[in-house]
Coordinates of C-alpha atoms and ligand atoms in Angstrom, one line a residue:
X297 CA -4.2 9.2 21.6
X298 CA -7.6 8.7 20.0
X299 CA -10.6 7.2 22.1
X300 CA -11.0 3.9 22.4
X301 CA -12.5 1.4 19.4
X302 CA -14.0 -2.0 19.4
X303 CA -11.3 -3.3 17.4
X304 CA -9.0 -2.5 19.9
X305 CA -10.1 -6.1 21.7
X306 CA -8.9 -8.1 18.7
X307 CA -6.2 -10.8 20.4
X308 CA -3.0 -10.4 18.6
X309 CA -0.6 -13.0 18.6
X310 CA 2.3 -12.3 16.9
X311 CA 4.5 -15.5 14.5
X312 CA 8.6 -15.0 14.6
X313 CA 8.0 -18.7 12.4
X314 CA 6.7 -17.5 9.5
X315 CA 7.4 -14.4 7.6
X316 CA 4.8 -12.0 7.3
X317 CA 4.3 -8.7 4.2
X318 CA 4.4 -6.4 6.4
X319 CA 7.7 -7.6 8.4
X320 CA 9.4 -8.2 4.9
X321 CA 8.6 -4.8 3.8
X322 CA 10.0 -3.1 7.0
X323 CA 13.3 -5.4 6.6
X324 CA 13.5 -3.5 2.8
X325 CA 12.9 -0.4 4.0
X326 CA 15.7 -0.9 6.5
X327 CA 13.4 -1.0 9.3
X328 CA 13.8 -2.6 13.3
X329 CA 10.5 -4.5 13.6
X330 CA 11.7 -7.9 11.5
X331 CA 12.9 -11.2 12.1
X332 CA 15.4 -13.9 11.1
X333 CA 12.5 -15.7 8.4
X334 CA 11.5 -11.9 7.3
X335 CA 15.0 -11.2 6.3
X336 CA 15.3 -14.4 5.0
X337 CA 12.7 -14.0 1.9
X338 CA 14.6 -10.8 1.3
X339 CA 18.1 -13.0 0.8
X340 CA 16.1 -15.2 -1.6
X341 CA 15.1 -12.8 -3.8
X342 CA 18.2 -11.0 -3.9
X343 CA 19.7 -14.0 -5.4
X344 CA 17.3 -13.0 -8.8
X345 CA 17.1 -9.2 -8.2
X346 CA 20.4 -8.1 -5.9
X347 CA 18.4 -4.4 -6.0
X348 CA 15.2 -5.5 -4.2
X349 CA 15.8 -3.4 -1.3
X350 CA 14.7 -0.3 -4.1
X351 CA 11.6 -2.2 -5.0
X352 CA 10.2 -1.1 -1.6
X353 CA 11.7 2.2 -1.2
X354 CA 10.1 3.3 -5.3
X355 CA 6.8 2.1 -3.4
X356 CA 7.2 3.9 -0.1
X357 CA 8.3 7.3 -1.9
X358 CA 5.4 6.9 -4.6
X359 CA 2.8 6.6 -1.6
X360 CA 4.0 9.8 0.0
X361 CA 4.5 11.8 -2.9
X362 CA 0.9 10.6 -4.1
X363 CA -0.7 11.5 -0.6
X364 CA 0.8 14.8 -0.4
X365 CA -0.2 15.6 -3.6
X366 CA -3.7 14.4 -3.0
X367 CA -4.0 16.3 0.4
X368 CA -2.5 19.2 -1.1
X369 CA -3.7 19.6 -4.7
X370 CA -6.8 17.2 -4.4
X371 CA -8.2 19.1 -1.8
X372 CA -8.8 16.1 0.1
X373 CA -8.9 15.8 3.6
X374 CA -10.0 12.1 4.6
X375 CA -7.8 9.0 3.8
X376 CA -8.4 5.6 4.4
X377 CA -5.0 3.7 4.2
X378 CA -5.8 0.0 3.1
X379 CA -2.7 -1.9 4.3
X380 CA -0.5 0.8 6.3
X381 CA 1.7 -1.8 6.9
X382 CA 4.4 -1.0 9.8
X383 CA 5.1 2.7 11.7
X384 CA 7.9 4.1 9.5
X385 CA 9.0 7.5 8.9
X386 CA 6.2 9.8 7.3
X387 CA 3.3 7.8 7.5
X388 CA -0.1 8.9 5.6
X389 CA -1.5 10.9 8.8
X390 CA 1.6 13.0 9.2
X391 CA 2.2 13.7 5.4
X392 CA -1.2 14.9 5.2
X393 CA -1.9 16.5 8.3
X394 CA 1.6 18.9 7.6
X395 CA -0.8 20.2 4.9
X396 CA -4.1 20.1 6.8
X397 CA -3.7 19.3 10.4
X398 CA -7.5 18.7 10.3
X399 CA -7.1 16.0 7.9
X400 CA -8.7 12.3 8.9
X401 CA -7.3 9.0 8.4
X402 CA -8.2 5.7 9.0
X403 CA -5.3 2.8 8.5
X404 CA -6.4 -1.2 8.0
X405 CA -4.1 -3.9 8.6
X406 CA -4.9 -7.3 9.4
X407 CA -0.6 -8.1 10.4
X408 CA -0.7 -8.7 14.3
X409 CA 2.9 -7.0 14.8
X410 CA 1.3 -4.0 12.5
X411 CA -2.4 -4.1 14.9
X412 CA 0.4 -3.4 18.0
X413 CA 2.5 -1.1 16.6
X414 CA -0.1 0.7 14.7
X415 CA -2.3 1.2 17.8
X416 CA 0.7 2.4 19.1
X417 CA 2.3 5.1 16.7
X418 CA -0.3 5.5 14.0
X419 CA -3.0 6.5 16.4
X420 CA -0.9 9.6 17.0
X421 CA -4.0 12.1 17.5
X422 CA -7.4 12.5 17.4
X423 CA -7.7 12.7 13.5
X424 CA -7.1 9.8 13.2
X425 CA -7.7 5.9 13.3
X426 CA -6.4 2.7 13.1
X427 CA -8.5 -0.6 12.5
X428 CA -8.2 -4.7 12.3
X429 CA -9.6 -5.9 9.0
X430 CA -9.4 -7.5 5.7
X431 CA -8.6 -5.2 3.1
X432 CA -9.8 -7.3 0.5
X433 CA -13.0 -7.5 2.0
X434 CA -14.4 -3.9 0.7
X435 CA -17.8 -4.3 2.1
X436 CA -16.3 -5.3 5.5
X437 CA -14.3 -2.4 5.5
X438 CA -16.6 0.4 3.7
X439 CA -19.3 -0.7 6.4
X440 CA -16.8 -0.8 9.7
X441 CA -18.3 1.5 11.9
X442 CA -14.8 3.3 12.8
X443 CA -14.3 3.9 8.9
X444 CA -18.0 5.3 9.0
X445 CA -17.9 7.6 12.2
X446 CA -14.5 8.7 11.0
X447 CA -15.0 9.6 7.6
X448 CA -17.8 11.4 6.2
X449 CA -19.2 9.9 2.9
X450 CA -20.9 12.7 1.6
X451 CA -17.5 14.0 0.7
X452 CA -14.3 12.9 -1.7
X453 CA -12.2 11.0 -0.1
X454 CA -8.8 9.1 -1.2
X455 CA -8.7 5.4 -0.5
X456 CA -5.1 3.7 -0.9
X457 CA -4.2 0.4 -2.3
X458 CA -0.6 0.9 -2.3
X459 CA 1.7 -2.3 -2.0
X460 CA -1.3 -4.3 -1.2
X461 CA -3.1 -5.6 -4.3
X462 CA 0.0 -8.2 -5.6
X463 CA -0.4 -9.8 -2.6
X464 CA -3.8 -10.8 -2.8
X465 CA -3.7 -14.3 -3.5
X466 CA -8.0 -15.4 -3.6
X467 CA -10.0 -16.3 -6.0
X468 CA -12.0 -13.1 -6.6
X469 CA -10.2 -11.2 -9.7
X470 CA -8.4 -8.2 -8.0
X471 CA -10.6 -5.7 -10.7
X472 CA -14.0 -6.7 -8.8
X473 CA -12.1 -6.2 -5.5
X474 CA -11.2 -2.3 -6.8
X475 CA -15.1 -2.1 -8.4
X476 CA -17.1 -3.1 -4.8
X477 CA -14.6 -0.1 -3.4
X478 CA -15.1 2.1 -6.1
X479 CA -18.8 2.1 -6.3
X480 CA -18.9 2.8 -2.1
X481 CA -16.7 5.6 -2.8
X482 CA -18.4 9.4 -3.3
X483 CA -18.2 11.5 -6.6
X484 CA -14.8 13.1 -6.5
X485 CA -13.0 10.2 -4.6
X486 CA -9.5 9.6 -5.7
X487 CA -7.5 6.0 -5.4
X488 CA -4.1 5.4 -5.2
X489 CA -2.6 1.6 -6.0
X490 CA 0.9 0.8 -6.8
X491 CA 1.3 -2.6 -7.8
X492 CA 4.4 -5.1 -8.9
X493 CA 4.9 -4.6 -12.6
X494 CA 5.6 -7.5 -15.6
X495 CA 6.8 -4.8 -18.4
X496 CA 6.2 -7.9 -21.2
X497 CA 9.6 -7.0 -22.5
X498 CA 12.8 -8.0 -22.0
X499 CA 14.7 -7.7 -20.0
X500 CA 12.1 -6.8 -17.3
X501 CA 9.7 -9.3 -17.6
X502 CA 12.6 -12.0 -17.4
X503 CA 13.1 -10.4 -13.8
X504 CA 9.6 -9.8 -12.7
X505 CA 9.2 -13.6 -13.4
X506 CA 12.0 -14.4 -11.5
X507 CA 11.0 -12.5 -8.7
X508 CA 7.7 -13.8 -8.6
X509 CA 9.0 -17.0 -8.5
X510 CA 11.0 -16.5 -5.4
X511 CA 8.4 -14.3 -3.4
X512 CA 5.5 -16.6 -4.4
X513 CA 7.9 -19.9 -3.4
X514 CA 9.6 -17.9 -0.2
X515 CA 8.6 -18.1 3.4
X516 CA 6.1 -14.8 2.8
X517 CA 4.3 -16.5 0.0
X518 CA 3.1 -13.8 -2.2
X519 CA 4.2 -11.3 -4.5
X520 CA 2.3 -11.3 -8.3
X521 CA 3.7 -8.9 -10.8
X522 CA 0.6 -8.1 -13.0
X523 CA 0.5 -6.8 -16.5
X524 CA -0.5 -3.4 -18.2
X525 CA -3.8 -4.7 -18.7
X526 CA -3.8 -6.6 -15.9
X527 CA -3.2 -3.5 -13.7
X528 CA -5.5 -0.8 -15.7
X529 CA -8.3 -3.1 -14.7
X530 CA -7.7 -2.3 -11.0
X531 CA -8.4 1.4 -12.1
X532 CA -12.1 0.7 -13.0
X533 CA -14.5 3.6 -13.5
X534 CA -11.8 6.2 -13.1
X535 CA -9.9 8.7 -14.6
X536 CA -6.2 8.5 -14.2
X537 CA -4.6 11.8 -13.1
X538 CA -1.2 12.5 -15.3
X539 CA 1.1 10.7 -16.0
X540 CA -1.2 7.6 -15.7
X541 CA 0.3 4.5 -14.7
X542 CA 4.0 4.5 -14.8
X543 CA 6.4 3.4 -13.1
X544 CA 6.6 4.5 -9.1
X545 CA 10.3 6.4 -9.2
X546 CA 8.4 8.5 -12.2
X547 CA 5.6 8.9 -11.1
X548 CA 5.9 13.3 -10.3
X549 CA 9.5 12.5 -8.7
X550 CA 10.7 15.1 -6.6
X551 CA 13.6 16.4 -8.8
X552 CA 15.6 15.2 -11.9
X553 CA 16.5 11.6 -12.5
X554 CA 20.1 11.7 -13.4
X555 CA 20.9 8.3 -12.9
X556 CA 19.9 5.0 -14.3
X557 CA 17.1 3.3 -13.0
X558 CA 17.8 -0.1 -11.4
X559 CA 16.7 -2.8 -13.0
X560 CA 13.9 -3.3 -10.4
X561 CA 12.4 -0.3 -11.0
X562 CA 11.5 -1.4 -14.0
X563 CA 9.2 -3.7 -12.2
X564 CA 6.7 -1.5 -10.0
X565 CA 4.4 0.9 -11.0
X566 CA 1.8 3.4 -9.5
X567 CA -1.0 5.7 -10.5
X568 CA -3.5 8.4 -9.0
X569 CA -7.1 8.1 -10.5
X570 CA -10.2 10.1 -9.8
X571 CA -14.1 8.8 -9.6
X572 CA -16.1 11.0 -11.6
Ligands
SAM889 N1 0.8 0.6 2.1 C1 2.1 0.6 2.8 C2 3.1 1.2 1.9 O1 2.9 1.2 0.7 O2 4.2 1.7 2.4 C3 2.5 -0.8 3.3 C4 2.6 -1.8 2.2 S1 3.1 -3.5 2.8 C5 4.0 -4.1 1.4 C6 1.5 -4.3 2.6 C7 0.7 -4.2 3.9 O3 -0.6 -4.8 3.6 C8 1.2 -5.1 5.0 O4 1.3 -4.3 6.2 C9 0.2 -6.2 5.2 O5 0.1 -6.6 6.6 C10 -1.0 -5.6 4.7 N2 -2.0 -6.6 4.2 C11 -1.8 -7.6 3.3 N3 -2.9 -8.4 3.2 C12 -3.8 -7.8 4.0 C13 -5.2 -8.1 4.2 N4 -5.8 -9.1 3.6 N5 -5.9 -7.3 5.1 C14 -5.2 -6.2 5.7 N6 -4.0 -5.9 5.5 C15 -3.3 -6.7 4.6

């Protein structure tokens, strides 16, 4: 286990009344660690998109084929992981430590169940970390002292946003968000986001609308799908590793896609970009 942080003091008290992201997320990725309301948001969308399940599994696979191929290709051996969400199977730290068991990570999560759990199971060795905060607080979390004693910032290093941004429901336009991070990051830093998708065509955007609807009106609350534009802006000062953004199942899948997409697949995409 690693040593001890301050953030380890933070109280968690944990809601089985409301649904939480994270708890939702685990319940689509077939997980243990949800309850009645989580699974419950899930049913409600299903009425509009009876493939929803997918919608989490194109995200989860995008994130892991994107870190291995940043730890592995990039070169890059420190990760911080904004919004781990719940313990799963291959989480950041073990996909990139397989390549580099040197590697670093730091996780952020603000869930209470995930702050437990991800003490627990994230913190798995001494590379790496696992902290309470807002992710959409960049300055909070460039300037966390864990982040800072854990990572080294005179080197690249590949900050995630993966399943995070279309749930950010403030004021501040997500862009800004992604510049404040940007400009903290050094020269050769790389940045990962996949993001819910409105294609503008039909008959995609019909069903990103409809599952906006029901994710934004459910007990979780959020759930934006943004558009092309709307997502390139989250990407700002970077260069955009091939293919660019496209959708998360094509996004460098691991073999051939021989059978149709769902519709829902339609509906998320992802990309890899670098600062220069
Ligand atoms: N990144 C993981 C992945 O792609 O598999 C998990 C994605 S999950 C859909 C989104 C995660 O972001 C949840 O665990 C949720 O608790 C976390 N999250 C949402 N808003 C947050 C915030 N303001 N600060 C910290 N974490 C947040």
């Amino acid at each position: 286990m690693a040593g001890i942080s301050a953030e380890r003091e933070t109280p968690t008290k944990i809601d089985t009344t409301k649904a939480s992201i994270a708890r939702v997320y685990d319940a689509a990725l077939n997980g243990k660690d949800n309850y009645e309301v989580d699974r419950e948001v899930l049913r409600q969308v299903r009425q509009v998109a009876p493939e929803v399940n997918q919608l989490a599994w194109d995200n989860r696979n995008f994130l892991i084929r994107a870190t291995r191929f940043l730890a592995s290709q990039g070169d890059i051996s420190q990760f911080l992981d904004c919004g781990s969400g719940l313990p799963t199977a291959e989480n950041t730290h073990q996909v990139v430590q397989r390549v580099n068991p040197e590697a670093r990570v730091v996780y952020v999560d603000n869930d209470p169940m995930v702050v437990t759990h991800g003490r627990a199971l994230l913190e798995e060795n001494e590379n790496t970390r696992f902290i309470s905060a807002d992710i959409f607080e960049p300055r909070e979390i460039l300037e966390n002292h864990t982040v800072r004693e854990h990572l080294d910032f005179s080197q690249p290093l590949a900050l995630f946003q993966v399943g995070t941004l279309h749930h950010y429901d403030g004021q501040r336009p997500p862009g800004d968000i992604m510049r404040e991070y940007v400009e903290g990051l050094p020269s050769g830093s790389y940045v990962a986001i996949a993001h819910f998708f409105d294609p503008e065509k039909p008959p995609y955007s019909e069903l990103a609308r409809k599952m906006e609807e029901k994710f934004t009106h459910s007990p979780m609350g959020t759930g934006v799908f943004r558009n092309g534009a709307e997502i390139e802006s989250l990407f700002p000062g970077l260069e955009l590793v091939e293919p660019g953004i496209t959708l998360c199942s094509q996004w460098w899948p691991d073999g051939p896609q021989v059978k149709p997409l769902d519709q829902v697949q339609h509906c998320i995409v992802g990309a890899v970009a670098r600062k220069p």
